[in-house]
CSV table of C-alpha atoms and ligand atoms in Angstrom, one decimal:
chain,number,residue,atom,x,y,z
A,1,MET,CA,-6.1,16.5,5.6
A,2,THR,CA,-3.8,17.7,2.7
A,3,HIS,CA,-0.6,17.1,4.6
A,4,ALA,CA,-2.1,13.9,6.3
A,5,ALA,CA,-2.3,12.1,3.1
A,6,THR,CA,1.6,12.4,2.4
A,7,HIS,CA,3.4,13.1,5.8
A,8,PHE,CA,3.6,10.4,8.6
A,9,THR,CA,5.5,10.1,12.0
A,10,HIS,CA,5.4,6.1,11.7
A,11,ALA,CA,5.4,3.1,9.9
A,12,ILE,CA,5.3,-0.6,10.4
A,13,THR,CA,6.9,-3.3,8.5
A,14,ARG,CA,7.2,-7.0,8.8
A,15,ARG,CA,10.5,-8.9,8.2
A,16,PRO,CA,10.0,-11.5,5.3
A,17,ALA,CA,9.9,-15.0,6.5
A,18,PRO,CA,11.8,-18.1,4.9
A,19,SER,CA,8.2,-19.2,3.7
A,20,ILE,CA,8.1,-16.2,1.3
A,21,ILE,CA,9.1,-18.8,-1.7
A,22,ALA,CA,5.3,-20.0,-1.1
A,23,GLY,CA,4.0,-16.4,-1.6
A,24,LEU,CA,1.1,-15.9,-4.0
A,25,ARG,CA,1.8,-14.7,-7.5
A,26,ALA,CA,-0.4,-14.4,-10.6
A,27,VAL,CA,2.4,-15.8,-13.1
A,28,ASP,CA,5.4,-17.8,-11.8
A,29,ILE,CA,8.3,-16.2,-13.1
A,30,GLY,CA,10.6,-17.8,-10.2
A,31,SER,CA,11.3,-18.1,-6.6
A,32,PRO,CA,12.1,-14.9,-4.5
A,33,ASP,CA,15.5,-14.9,-2.9
A,34,LEU,CA,15.2,-14.6,0.7
A,35,ALA,CA,18.7,-12.9,1.3
A,36,LEU,CA,18.3,-10.3,-1.3
A,37,MET,CA,14.7,-9.5,-0.4
A,38,GLN,CA,15.9,-9.0,3.1
A,39,ALA,CA,18.7,-6.7,1.9
A,40,HIS,CA,16.0,-4.7,-0.3
A,41,HIS,CA,14.0,-4.5,3.0
A,42,ALA,CA,16.6,-3.2,4.9
A,43,ASP,CA,17.2,-0.5,2.3
A,44,TYR,CA,13.4,0.3,2.3
A,45,ILE,CA,13.4,0.6,6.1
A,46,ALA,CA,16.5,2.8,5.9
A,47,ALA,CA,14.9,5.3,3.3
A,48,LEU,CA,11.6,5.6,5.6
A,49,ARG,CA,13.8,6.1,8.9
A,50,ALA,CA,15.9,8.8,7.0
A,51,THR,CA,12.8,11.0,6.7
A,52,GLY,CA,12.8,11.1,10.3
A,53,ALA,CA,10.0,8.6,10.9
A,54,THR,CA,9.7,5.9,13.6
A,55,VAL,CA,9.8,2.5,12.0
A,56,ILE,CA,8.4,-0.6,13.9
A,57,GLU,CA,9.7,-3.8,12.5
A,58,LEU,CA,7.7,-6.7,13.4
A,59,PRO,CA,9.1,-10.3,13.5
A,60,ALA,CA,8.7,-12.6,10.3
A,61,LEU,CA,5.6,-14.7,10.5
A,62,ASP,CA,6.5,-17.9,8.8
A,63,ALA,CA,2.9,-19.2,9.0
A,64,TYR,CA,2.1,-16.7,6.5
A,65,PRO,CA,4.2,-16.4,3.2
A,66,ASP,CA,2.8,-12.9,2.1
A,67,SER,CA,2.9,-11.4,5.6
A,68,VAL,CA,5.9,-9.0,4.6
A,69,PHE,CA,3.2,-7.2,2.7
A,70,VAL,CA,1.5,-5.7,5.7
A,71,GLU,CA,-0.3,-2.8,3.7
A,72,ASP,CA,-3.1,-5.3,3.1
A,73,THR,CA,-3.9,-5.9,6.5
A,74,ALA,CA,-5.1,-2.4,7.7
A,75,LEU,CA,-6.0,1.1,6.6
A,76,CYS,CA,-4.6,3.8,8.8
A,77,LEU,CA,-6.2,7.1,8.9
A,78,PRO,CA,-5.7,10.3,11.1
A,79,GLN,CA,-8.4,9.4,13.4
A,80,GLY,CA,-8.1,5.8,13.6
A,81,ALA,CA,-7.2,2.7,11.9
A,82,VAL,CA,-9.4,0.0,10.0
A,83,ILE,CA,-8.4,-3.7,10.3
A,84,MET,CA,-8.9,-5.4,6.8
A,85,ARG,CA,-10.3,-8.9,5.7
A,86,PRO,CA,-8.2,-9.9,2.9
A,87,GLY,CA,-9.7,-11.6,0.0
A,88,ALA,CA,-7.0,-14.3,-0.3
A,89,PRO,CA,-7.9,-17.2,1.8
A,90,SER,CA,-4.1,-17.7,2.8
A,91,ARG,CA,-3.8,-13.9,4.0
A,92,LEU,CA,-7.0,-13.8,6.1
A,93,GLY,CA,-5.1,-14.4,9.4
A,94,GLU,CA,-2.5,-11.8,8.9
A,95,ALA,CA,-5.2,-9.1,9.7
A,96,ALA,CA,-5.5,-10.5,13.4
A,97,GLU,CA,-1.7,-10.7,13.7
A,98,MET,CA,-1.5,-6.7,12.8
A,99,ALA,CA,-4.3,-5.4,15.0
A,100,PRO,CA,-2.8,-5.5,18.4
A,101,HIS,CA,0.1,-3.5,17.0
A,102,LEU,CA,-2.0,-0.8,15.8
A,103,ALA,CA,-4.2,-1.1,19.0
A,104,ALA,CA,-1.0,-0.3,21.1
A,105,LEU,CA,-0.5,2.9,19.1
A,106,TYR,CA,-4.0,4.2,18.2
A,107,GLY,CA,-6.7,4.7,20.7
A,108,ASN,CA,-9.4,3.9,18.1
A,109,ILE,CA,-9.3,0.7,15.8
A,110,VAL,CA,-12.3,-0.7,14.1
A,111,THR,CA,-12.5,-3.9,12.2
A,112,ILE,CA,-14.4,-5.1,8.8
A,113,THR,CA,-16.1,-8.1,10.3
A,114,GLY,CA,-17.4,-9.8,7.2
A,115,PRO,CA,-18.3,-12.7,6.9
A,116,ASP,CA,-19.1,-11.9,3.3
A,117,SER,CA,-17.1,-8.5,3.3
A,118,PHE,CA,-13.4,-9.0,1.7
A,119,ILE,CA,-11.1,-5.7,1.4
A,120,GLU,CA,-7.2,-5.6,1.3
A,121,GLY,CA,-5.3,-2.3,1.8
A,122,GLY,CA,-3.6,-2.5,-1.7
A,123,ASP,CA,-7.0,-1.6,-3.3
A,124,ILE,CA,-7.3,1.5,-1.3
A,125,LEU,CA,-5.9,4.9,-2.1
A,126,VAL,CA,-6.1,7.9,0.3
A,127,THR,CA,-5.8,11.2,-1.3
A,128,GLY,CA,-6.0,14.7,0.3
A,129,THR,CA,-9.9,14.7,-0.1
A,130,GLU,CA,-11.4,11.3,-0.5
A,131,ILE,CA,-10.6,7.4,-0.2
A,132,LEU,CA,-10.6,5.5,-3.5
A,133,VAL,CA,-11.2,2.0,-3.3
A,134,GLY,CA,-10.7,-0.5,-6.3
A,135,ARG,CA,-13.1,-3.5,-6.5
A,136,SER,CA,-10.9,-6.4,-7.6
A,137,ALA,CA,-10.2,-9.9,-7.0
A,138,ARG,CA,-9.6,-9.4,-3.2
A,139,THR,CA,-11.9,-6.4,-2.7
A,140,ASN,CA,-15.7,-6.9,-3.0
A,141,ALA,CA,-18.9,-4.5,-2.9
A,142,ALA,CA,-19.7,-5.9,0.7
A,143,GLY,CA,-16.1,-5.0,1.9
A,144,ILE,CA,-16.4,-1.5,0.5
A,145,ALA,CA,-19.6,-0.8,1.9
A,146,GLU,CA,-18.6,-1.6,5.4
A,147,LEU,CA,-15.4,0.3,5.0
A,148,THR,CA,-17.6,3.4,3.9
A,149,ALA,CA,-19.8,2.9,6.8
A,150,LEU,CA,-16.7,2.6,9.5
A,151,VAL,CA,-15.2,5.9,8.3
A,152,ALA,CA,-18.1,8.1,7.5
A,153,PRO,CA,-18.0,9.0,11.5
A,154,TRP,CA,-14.5,10.1,10.9
A,155,GLY,CA,-15.6,12.4,7.9
A,156,HIS,CA,-14.3,10.5,5.1
A,157,THR,CA,-15.9,9.9,1.8
A,158,VAL,CA,-15.1,6.6,-0.1
A,159,ARG,CA,-15.6,6.5,-3.9
A,160,GLU,CA,-15.7,2.8,-5.5
A,161,VAL,CA,-13.8,2.3,-8.6
A,162,HIS,CA,-12.4,-0.5,-10.4
A,163,THR,CA,-8.8,-2.0,-10.6
A,164,PRO,CA,-8.3,-3.2,-14.0
A,165,PRO,CA,-8.8,-6.7,-14.8
A,166,GLY,CA,-5.6,-8.8,-14.3
A,167,VAL,CA,-4.0,-6.3,-12.1
A,168,LEU,CA,-3.7,-7.4,-8.4
A,169,HIS,CA,-4.7,-4.2,-6.5
A,170,PHE,CA,-5.9,-0.5,-7.2
A,171,LYS,CA,-2.4,0.5,-6.2
A,172,THR,CA,-0.6,-1.8,-8.3
A,173,ASP,CA,-1.4,0.9,-11.0
A,174,CYS,CA,-1.3,4.1,-8.9
A,175,SER,CA,0.0,5.9,-6.0
A,176,LEU,CA,-0.3,9.3,-4.6
A,177,LEU,CA,2.4,12.0,-5.2
A,178,ASP,CA,0.8,14.8,-3.2
A,179,ALA,CA,-2.8,15.7,-2.1
A,180,ARG,CA,-4.0,16.3,-5.5
A,181,THR,CA,-1.5,14.3,-7.8
A,182,ILE,CA,-1.3,10.7,-8.7
A,183,LEU,CA,1.3,8.8,-10.4
A,184,ALA,CA,-0.9,6.2,-12.6
A,185,THR,CA,-0.4,3.8,-15.6
A,186,PRO,CA,-2.0,5.0,-18.5
A,187,ARG,CA,-4.4,2.0,-18.6
A,188,LEU,CA,-5.8,3.1,-15.0
A,189,ALA,CA,-6.0,6.7,-15.9
A,190,ALA,CA,-8.0,6.1,-19.2
A,191,SER,CA,-10.6,4.8,-16.8
A,192,GLY,CA,-11.4,8.4,-15.7
A,193,CYS,CA,-11.0,7.8,-11.9
A,194,PHE,CA,-8.6,10.4,-11.7
A,195,ASP,CA,-10.3,13.2,-13.8
A,196,ASP,CA,-10.1,15.5,-10.8
A,197,TYR,CA,-6.5,15.2,-10.2
A,198,PHE,CA,-3.3,16.0,-11.7
A,199,VAL,CA,-1.8,12.8,-13.0
A,200,VAL,CA,1.9,11.8,-14.0
A,201,HIS,CA,2.0,8.6,-16.2
A,202,THR,CA,4.4,6.0,-15.9
A,203,ALA,CA,6.3,5.4,-19.1
A,204,GLN,CA,5.4,2.9,-21.8
A,205,GLY,CA,6.6,-0.5,-20.7
A,206,GLU,CA,7.0,0.8,-17.0
A,207,GLU,CA,3.8,0.1,-15.5
A,208,ALA,CA,5.5,-1.6,-12.7
A,209,ALA,CA,6.8,1.8,-11.4
A,210,ALA,CA,3.4,2.9,-10.5
A,211,ASN,CA,3.4,1.1,-7.2
A,212,ALA,CA,5.6,4.2,-5.5
A,213,ILE,CA,4.9,5.7,-2.3
A,214,ARG,CA,5.1,9.3,-1.1
A,215,PHE,CA,6.6,9.3,2.4
A,216,ASN,CA,7.3,12.7,4.1
A,217,ASP,CA,9.6,14.6,1.5
A,218,VAL,CA,10.6,11.7,-0.7
A,219,VAL,CA,9.1,9.3,-3.2
A,220,LEU,CA,10.1,5.7,-2.8
A,221,MET,CA,10.1,4.2,-6.3
A,222,ALA,CA,11.3,0.5,-7.6
A,223,GLN,CA,14.6,0.5,-9.0
A,224,GLY,CA,15.1,0.1,-13.0
A,225,PHE,CA,12.3,2.7,-14.3
A,226,ALA,CA,14.4,5.5,-15.5
A,227,ALA,CA,11.8,7.3,-17.6
A,228,THR,CA,9.1,7.1,-15.2
A,229,ARG,CA,11.9,8.3,-12.6
A,230,ALA,CA,12.6,11.2,-14.6
A,231,ALA,CA,8.7,12.1,-15.0
A,232,VAL,CA,8.3,12.0,-11.4
A,233,GLU,CA,11.7,14.3,-10.8
A,234,SER,CA,10.7,16.8,-13.4
A,235,ALA,CA,7.2,17.2,-11.9
A,236,GLY,CA,9.3,18.4,-8.7
A,237,TYR,CA,9.7,15.4,-6.4
A,238,THR,CA,12.7,13.8,-4.7
A,239,VAL,CA,12.8,10.1,-5.7
A,240,VAL,CA,14.8,7.4,-3.6
A,241,GLU,CA,15.0,4.1,-5.9
A,242,ILE,CA,14.7,0.7,-3.8
A,243,GLY,CA,15.3,-2.6,-5.3
A,244,ASN,CA,12.4,-4.6,-5.9
A,245,SER,CA,13.3,-7.6,-7.9
A,246,GLU,CA,12.2,-10.2,-5.4
A,247,CYS,CA,8.8,-8.7,-4.2
A,248,ALA,CA,8.1,-8.0,-7.9
A,249,LYS,CA,8.1,-12.1,-8.5
A,250,LEU,CA,5.1,-12.0,-6.1
A,251,ASP,CA,3.3,-9.1,-7.6
A,252,GLY,CA,4.5,-6.9,-4.6
A,253,GLY,CA,5.8,-3.2,-4.6
A,254,MET,CA,6.7,-0.2,-2.5
A,255,SER,CA,3.3,0.3,-0.9
A,256,CYS,CA,2.6,-3.3,-0.1
A,257,LEU,CA,5.6,-3.2,2.2
A,258,SER,CA,4.5,-0.8,4.9
A,259,LEU,CA,1.6,0.6,6.8
A,260,ARG,CA,2.3,4.4,7.0
A,261,PHE,CA,0.5,6.7,9.5
A,262,THR,CA,0.4,9.1,12.5
A,263,PRO,CA,-1.1,7.4,15.4
A,264,LYS,CA,-3.7,9.3,17.2
A,265,PRO,CA,-3.6,8.4,20.9
B,1,CIR,C1,-0.5,-11.3,-2.8
B,1,CIR,O1,-0.7,-11.7,-3.9
B,1,CIR,O2,-1.3,-11.1,-1.9
B,1,CIR,C2,0.9,-11.1,-2.5
B,1,CIR,N1,1.8,-11.8,-3.1
B,1,CIR,C3,1.3,-9.4,-3.0
B,1,CIR,C4,0.8,-8.5,-2.4
B,1,CIR,C5,1.1,-7.1,-2.7
B,1,CIR,N2,0.2,-6.3,-1.8
B,1,CIR,C6,-0.1,-5.1,-2.2
B,1,CIR,O3,0.1,-4.7,-3.3
B,1,CIR,N3,-0.6,-4.0,-1.2
């Protein structure tokens, strides 16, 4: 599944809603500007489409302020999709909103049922060989155990790791560049969880650049992290920068804004 971890025919996004100003955030550094977020979102979708992929844009869901961050609602694998169970109470209902869209594309969807299991897609990194899941304030051991059991029949191995304290999601601090190469903050890489991988480190003070996505032949990175961009480019990748100032106010980045997959009918 080497190629399957980086190359996709489809992505799903959801338009930001006016309620975005009520989105969750660890530290309040000001309210996001909806118009600017919409402009960045359009750039993001254009960059995905430029790779040749089909991007399905779902309508805004005002009842869920964080619903633009669709990644947290599902895990899409080559064999099927797993509907998540977000650990943020205000986000729990977002998963059921996503399920029918994935069901329409995939022949096989399964669901984390709980009631005590919680898991968000932002804590899950699928590499060329395994699925890493960071335990966090949003993702607990029961959620990871349920996911492990659901994907085992599809041939996937899950390895539990730790999201650093104070970091929202595992992938806040890392992303996949290719099947065996990770972009990671030094603080996360120091935990040893990527010892079997090649690692490109984010530059000092540029930890927010770690949440990137490899999508087909490009790497989408948040704008404004020149040193990390240079490191990724010198490792051989083509970078596209997207403005992320508004999502960053809500602890969101490149990965959060889409589900990326190749549906299996
Ligand atoms: C939240 O706290 O849930 C949102 N404000 C941000 C979610 C970001 N999602 C992601 O990293 N996958």
